[in-house]
Coordinates of N, CA and C in Angstrom, one line a residue:
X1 N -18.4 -35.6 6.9 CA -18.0 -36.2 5.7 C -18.3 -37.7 5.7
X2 N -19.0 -38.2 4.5 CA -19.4 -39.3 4.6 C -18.8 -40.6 4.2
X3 N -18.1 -39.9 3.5 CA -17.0 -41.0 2.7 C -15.8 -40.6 2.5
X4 N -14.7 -41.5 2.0 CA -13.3 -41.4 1.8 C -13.0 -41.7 0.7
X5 N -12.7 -41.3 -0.6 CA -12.4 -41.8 -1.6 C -11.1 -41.1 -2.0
X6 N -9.8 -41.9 -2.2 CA -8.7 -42.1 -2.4 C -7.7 -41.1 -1.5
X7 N -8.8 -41.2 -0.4 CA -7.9 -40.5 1.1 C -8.4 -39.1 0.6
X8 N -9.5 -38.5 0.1 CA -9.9 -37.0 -0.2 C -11.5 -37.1 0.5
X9 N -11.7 -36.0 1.2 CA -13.2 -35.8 2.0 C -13.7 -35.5 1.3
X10 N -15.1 -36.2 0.7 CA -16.0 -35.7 0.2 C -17.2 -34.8 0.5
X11 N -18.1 -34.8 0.2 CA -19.6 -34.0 0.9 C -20.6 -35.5 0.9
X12 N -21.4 -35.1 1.9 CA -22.2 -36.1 2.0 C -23.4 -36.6 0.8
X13 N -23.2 -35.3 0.2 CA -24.3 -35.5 -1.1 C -24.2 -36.3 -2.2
X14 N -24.8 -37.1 -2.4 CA -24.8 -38.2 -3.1 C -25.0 -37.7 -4.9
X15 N -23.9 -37.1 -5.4 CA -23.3 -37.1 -6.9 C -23.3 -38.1 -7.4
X16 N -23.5 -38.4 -8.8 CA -23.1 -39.2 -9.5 C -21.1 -39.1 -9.5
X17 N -20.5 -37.9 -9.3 CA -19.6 -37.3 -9.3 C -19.1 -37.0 -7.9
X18 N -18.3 -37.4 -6.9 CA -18.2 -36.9 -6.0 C -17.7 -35.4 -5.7
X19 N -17.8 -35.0 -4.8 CA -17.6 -33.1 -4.4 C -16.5 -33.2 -3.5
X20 N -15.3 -32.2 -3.9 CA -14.3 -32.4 -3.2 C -14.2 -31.4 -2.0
X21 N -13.9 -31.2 -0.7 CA -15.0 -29.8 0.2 C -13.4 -29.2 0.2
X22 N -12.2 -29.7 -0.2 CA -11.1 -29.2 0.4 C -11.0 -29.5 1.8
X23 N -11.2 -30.4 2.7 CA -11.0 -30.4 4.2 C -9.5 -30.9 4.1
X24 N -9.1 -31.9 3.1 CA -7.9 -32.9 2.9 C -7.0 -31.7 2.9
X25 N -7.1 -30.9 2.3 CA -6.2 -29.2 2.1 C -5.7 -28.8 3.1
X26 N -6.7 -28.8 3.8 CA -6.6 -28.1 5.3 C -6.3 -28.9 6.4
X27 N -5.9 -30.4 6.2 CA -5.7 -30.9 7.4 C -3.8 -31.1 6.9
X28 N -3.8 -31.3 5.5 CA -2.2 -31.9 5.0 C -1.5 -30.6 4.5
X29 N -2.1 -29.6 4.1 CA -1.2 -28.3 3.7 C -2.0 -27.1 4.5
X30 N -1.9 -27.3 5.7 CA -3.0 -25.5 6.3 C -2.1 -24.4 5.3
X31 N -1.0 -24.3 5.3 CA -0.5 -22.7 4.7 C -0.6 -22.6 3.4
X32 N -1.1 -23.6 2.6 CA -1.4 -23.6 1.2 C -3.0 -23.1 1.3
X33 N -3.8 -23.8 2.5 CA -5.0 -23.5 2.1 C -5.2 -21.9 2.7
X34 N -4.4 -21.2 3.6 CA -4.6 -20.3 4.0 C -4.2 -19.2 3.0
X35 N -2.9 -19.8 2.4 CA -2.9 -18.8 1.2 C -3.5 -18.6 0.2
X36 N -4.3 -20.0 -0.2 CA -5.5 -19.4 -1.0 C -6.7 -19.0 -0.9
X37 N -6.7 -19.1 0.7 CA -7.9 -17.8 1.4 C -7.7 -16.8 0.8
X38 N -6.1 -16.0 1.5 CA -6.1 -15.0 1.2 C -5.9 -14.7 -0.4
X39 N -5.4 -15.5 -1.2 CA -5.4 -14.5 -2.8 C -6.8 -14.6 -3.2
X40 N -7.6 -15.3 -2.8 CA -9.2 -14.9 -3.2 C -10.0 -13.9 -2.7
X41 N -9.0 -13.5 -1.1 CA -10.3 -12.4 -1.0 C -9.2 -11.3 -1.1
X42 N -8.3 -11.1 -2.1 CA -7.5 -10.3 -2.4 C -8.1 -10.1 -4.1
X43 N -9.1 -11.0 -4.5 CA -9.5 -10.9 -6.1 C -8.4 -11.5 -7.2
X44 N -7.3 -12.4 -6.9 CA -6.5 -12.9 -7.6 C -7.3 -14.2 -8.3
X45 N -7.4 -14.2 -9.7 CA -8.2 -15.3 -10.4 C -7.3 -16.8 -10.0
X46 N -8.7 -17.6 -10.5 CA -8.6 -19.3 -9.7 C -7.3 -19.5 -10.5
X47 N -6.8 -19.4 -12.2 CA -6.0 -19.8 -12.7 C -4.7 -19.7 -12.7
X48 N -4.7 -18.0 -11.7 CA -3.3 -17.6 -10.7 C -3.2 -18.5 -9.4
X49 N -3.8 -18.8 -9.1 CA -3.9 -19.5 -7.5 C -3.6 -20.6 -8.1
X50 N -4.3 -20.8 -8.9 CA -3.8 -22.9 -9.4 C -2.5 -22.8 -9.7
X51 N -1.8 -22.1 -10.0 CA -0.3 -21.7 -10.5 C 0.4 -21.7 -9.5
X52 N 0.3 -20.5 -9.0 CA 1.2 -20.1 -7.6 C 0.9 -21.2 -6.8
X53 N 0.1 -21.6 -6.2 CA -0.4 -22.6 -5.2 C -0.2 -24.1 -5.4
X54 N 0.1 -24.6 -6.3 CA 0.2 -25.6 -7.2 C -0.4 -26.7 -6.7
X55 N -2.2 -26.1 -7.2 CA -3.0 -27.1 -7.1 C -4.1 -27.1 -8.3
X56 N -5.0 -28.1 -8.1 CA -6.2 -27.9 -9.1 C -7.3 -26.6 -9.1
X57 N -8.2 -26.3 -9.9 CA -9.0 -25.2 -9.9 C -10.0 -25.8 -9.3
X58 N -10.7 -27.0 -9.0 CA -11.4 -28.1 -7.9 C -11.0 -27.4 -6.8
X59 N -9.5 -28.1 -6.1 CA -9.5 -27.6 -5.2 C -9.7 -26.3 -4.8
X60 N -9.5 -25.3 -5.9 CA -9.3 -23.8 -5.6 C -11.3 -23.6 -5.7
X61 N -12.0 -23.9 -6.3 CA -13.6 -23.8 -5.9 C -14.0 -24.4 -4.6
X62 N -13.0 -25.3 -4.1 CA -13.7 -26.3 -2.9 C -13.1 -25.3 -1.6
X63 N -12.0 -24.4 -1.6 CA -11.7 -24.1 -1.0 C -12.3 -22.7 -0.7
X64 N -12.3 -21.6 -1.6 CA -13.8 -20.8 -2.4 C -15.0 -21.1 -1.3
X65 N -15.8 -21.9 -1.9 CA -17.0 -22.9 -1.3 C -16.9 -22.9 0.5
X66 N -15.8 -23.4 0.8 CA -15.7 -23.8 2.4 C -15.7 -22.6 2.8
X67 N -14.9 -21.4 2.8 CA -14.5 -20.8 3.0 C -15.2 -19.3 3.0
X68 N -15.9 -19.1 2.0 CA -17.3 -17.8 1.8 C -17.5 -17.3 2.7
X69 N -17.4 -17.0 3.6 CA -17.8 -16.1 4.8 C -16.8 -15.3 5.1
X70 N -15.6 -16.3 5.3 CA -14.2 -15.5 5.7 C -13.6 -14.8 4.7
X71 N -14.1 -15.9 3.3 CA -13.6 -14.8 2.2 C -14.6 -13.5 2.1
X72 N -15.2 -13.3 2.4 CA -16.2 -12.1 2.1 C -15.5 -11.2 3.4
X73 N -15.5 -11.2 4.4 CA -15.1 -11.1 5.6 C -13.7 -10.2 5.8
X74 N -12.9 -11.3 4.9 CA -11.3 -10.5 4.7 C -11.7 -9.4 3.6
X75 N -12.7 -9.6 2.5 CA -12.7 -8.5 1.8 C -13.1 -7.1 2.2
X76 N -13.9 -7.7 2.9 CA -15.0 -6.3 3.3 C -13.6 -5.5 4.1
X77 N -12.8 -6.3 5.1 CA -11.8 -5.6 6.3 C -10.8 -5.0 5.2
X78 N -10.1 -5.6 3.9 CA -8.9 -4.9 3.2 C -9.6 -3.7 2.7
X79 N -11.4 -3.7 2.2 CA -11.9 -2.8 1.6 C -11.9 -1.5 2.4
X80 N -12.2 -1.5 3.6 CA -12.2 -0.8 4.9 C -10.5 -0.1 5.2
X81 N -9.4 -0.9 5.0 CA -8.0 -0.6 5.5 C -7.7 0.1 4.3
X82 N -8.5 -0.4 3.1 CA -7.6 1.0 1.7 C -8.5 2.0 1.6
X83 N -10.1 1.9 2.1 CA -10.6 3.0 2.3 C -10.0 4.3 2.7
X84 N -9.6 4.1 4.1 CA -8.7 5.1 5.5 C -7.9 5.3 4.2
X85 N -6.9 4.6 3.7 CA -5.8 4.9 3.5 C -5.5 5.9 2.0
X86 N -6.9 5.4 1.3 CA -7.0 6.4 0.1 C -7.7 8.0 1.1
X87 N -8.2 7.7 1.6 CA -8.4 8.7 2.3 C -7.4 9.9 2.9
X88 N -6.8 9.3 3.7 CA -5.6 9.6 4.1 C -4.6 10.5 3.2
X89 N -4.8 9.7 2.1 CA -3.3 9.6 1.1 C -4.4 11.5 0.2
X90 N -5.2 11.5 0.0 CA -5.9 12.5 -0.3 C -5.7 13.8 0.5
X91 N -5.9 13.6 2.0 CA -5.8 14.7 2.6 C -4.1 14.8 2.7
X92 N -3.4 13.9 2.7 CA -1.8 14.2 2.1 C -1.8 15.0 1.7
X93 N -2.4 14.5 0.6 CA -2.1 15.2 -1.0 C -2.8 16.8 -1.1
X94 N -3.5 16.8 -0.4 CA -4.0 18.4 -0.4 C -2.9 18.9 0.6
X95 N -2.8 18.6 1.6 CA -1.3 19.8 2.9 C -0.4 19.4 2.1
X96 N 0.2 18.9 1.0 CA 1.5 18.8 0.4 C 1.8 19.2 -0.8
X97 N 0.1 19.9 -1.1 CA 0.6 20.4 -3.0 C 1.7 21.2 -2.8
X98 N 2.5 21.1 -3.7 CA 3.4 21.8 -4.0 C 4.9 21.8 -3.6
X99 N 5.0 20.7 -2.7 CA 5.7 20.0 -2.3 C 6.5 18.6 -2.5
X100 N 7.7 18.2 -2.5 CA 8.2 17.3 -3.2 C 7.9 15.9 -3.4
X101 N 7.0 15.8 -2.0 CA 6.6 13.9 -1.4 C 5.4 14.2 -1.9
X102 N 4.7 15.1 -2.8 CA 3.2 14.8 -3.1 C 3.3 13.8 -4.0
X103 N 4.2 13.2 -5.1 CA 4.5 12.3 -6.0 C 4.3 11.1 -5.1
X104 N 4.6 10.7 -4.2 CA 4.8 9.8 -3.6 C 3.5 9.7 -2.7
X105 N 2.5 10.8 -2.0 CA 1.3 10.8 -1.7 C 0.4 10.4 -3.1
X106 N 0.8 11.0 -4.0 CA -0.6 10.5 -4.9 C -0.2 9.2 -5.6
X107 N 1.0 9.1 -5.6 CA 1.0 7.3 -6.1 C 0.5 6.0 -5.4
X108 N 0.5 6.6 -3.9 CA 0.0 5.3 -2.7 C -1.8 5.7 -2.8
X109 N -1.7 7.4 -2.8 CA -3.6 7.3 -3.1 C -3.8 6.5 -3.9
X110 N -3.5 6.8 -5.4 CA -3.9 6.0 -6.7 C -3.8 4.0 -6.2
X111 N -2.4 3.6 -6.1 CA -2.9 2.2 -5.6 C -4.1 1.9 -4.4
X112 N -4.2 2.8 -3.4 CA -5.2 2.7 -2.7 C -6.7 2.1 -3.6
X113 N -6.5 3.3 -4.1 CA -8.2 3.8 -4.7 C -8.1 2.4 -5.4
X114 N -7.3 2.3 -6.7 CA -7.6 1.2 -7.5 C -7.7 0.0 -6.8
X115 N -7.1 -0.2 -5.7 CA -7.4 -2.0 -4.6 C -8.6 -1.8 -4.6
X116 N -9.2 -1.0 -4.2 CA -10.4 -0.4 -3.2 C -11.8 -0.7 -4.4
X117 N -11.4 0.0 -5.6 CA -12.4 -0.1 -6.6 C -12.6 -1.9 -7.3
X118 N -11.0 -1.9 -6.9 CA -11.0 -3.7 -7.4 C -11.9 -4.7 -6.9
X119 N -11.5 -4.8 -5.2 CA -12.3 -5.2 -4.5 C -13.9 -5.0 -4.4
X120 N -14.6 -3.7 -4.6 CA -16.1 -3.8 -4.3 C -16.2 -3.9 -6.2
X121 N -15.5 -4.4 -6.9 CA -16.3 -4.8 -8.3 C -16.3 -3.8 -9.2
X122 N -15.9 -2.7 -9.1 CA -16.0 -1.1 -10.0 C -14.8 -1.0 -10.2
X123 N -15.0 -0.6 -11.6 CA -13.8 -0.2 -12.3 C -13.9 1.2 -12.2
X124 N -12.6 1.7 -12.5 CA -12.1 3.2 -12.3 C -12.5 3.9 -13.8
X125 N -12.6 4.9 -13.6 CA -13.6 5.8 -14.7 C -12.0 6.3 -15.3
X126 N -12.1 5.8 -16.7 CA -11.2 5.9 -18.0 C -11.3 6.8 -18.8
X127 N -11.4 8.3 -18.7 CA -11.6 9.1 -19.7 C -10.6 9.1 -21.2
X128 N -10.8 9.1 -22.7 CA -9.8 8.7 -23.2 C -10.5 10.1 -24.2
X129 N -9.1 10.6 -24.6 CA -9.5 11.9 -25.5 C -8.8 11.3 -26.9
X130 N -9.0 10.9 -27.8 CA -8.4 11.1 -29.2 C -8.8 12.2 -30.1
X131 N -7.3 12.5 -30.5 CA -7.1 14.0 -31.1 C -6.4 13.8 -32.1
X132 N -7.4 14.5 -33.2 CA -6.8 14.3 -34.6 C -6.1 15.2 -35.0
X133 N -4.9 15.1 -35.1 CA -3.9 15.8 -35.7 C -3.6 15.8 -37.0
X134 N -4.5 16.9 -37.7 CA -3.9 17.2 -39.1 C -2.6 17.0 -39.9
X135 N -2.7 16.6 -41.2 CA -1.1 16.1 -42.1 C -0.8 18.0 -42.3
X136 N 0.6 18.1 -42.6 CA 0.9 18.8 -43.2 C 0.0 19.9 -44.3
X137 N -0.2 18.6 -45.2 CA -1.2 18.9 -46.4 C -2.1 19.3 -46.2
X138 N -3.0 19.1 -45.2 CA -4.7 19.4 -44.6 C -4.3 20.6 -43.9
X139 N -3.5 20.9 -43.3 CA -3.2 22.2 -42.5 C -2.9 23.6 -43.6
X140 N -2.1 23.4 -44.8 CA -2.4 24.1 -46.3 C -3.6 24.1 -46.2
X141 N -3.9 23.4 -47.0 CA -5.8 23.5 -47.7 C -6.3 24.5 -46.8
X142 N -6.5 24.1 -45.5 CA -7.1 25.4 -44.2 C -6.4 26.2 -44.7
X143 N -5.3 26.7 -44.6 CA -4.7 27.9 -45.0 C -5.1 28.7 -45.8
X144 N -4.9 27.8 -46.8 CA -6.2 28.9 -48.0 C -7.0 29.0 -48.1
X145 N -8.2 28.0 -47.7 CA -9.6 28.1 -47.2 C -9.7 29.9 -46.2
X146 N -8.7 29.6 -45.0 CA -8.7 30.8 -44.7 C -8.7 31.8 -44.7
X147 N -7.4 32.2 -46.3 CA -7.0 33.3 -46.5 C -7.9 33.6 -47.5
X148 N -8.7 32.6 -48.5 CA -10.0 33.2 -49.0 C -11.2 34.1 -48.2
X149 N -11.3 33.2 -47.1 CA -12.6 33.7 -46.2 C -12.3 35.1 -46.0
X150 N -10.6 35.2 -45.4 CA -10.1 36.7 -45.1 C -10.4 37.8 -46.2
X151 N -10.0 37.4 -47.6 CA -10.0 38.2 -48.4 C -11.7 38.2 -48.8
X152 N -12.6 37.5 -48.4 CA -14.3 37.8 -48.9 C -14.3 39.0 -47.6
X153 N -14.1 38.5 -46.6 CA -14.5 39.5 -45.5 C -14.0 40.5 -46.2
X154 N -12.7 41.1 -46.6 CA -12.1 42.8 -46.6 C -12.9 43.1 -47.6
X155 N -13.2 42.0 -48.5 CA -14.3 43.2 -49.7 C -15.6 43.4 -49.1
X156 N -16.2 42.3 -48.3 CA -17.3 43.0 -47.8 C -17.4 44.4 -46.8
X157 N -16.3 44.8 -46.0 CA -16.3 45.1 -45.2 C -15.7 46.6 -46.2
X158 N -14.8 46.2 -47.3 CA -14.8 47.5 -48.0 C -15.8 48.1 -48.9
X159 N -17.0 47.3 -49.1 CA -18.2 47.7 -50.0 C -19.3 48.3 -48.8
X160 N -19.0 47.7 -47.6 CA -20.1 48.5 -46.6 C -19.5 49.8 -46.7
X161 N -17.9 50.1 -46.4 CA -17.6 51.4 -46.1 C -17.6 52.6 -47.4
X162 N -17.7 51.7 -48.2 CA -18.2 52.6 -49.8 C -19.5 52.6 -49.9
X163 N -20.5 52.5 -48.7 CA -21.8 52.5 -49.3 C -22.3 53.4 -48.6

């Protein structure tokens, strides 16, 4: 670090704007900076972290920035620990159908799975069925629609047997 400006480490790179690396973070609050290691490689957005953490979204990029390896690092390892565990929570869930703790097996699968999908970037596959349910009035109409059809069929069916 090449400079000091208003007691904050900059980057050596010569900005019109100086670059903040977050080192100041890490020497005056380590458990602030450690915990916004961890809610980044947890996928928690910069505007939650600036909140809970009660710092700037600067610092939350500078710390981001420094930090990329370990954040990638812790993701890859949580991705790996909910893997086993959706896993896990599956083969539960099959030796327990029918049994009372499967509610409670398939709820920790499901959080599993969803961490798991969070983390590598995929969203969970949303099947959505909308079903149109007829008014009263539309359910009539069919009705006689139908009981016409009925009544064409019996005379067809009584002109074949008269023929």
């Amino acid at each position: 670090m090449s400079e000091l400006n208003n007691g904050q480490a900059l980057s050596p790179m010569q900005h019109t704007r100086p670059r903040y690396t977050g080192e100041l973070l890490l020497r005056t609050r380590p458990k602030v900076h450690r915990q916004i290691v961890r809610l980044l490689s947890e996928g928690v957005s910069a505007n939650q972290i600036c909140k809970l953490c009660h710092v700037t979204r600067e610092t939350v990029r500078a710390v981001e920035r420094r930090e990329a390896a370990e954040i990638s690092a812790r993701k890859k390892s949580i991705v790996g620990i909910l893997s086993n565990v959706a896993e896990l929570g599956a083969a539960r869930m099959e030796e327990t159908i029918g049994k009372a703790s499967l509610r409670d097996a398939a709820i920790g699968t499901g959080i599993a799975v969803d961490k798991m999908l969070a983390l590598t970037g995929q969203t969970p596959t949303v099947q959505i069925a909308n079903i149109w349910m007829p008014s009263e009035a539309e359910r009539e109409e069919r009705r006689a629609i139908d009981a016409k059809l009925d009544a064409i069929a019996r005379r067809l069916a009584e002109a074949q047997e008269g023929a």
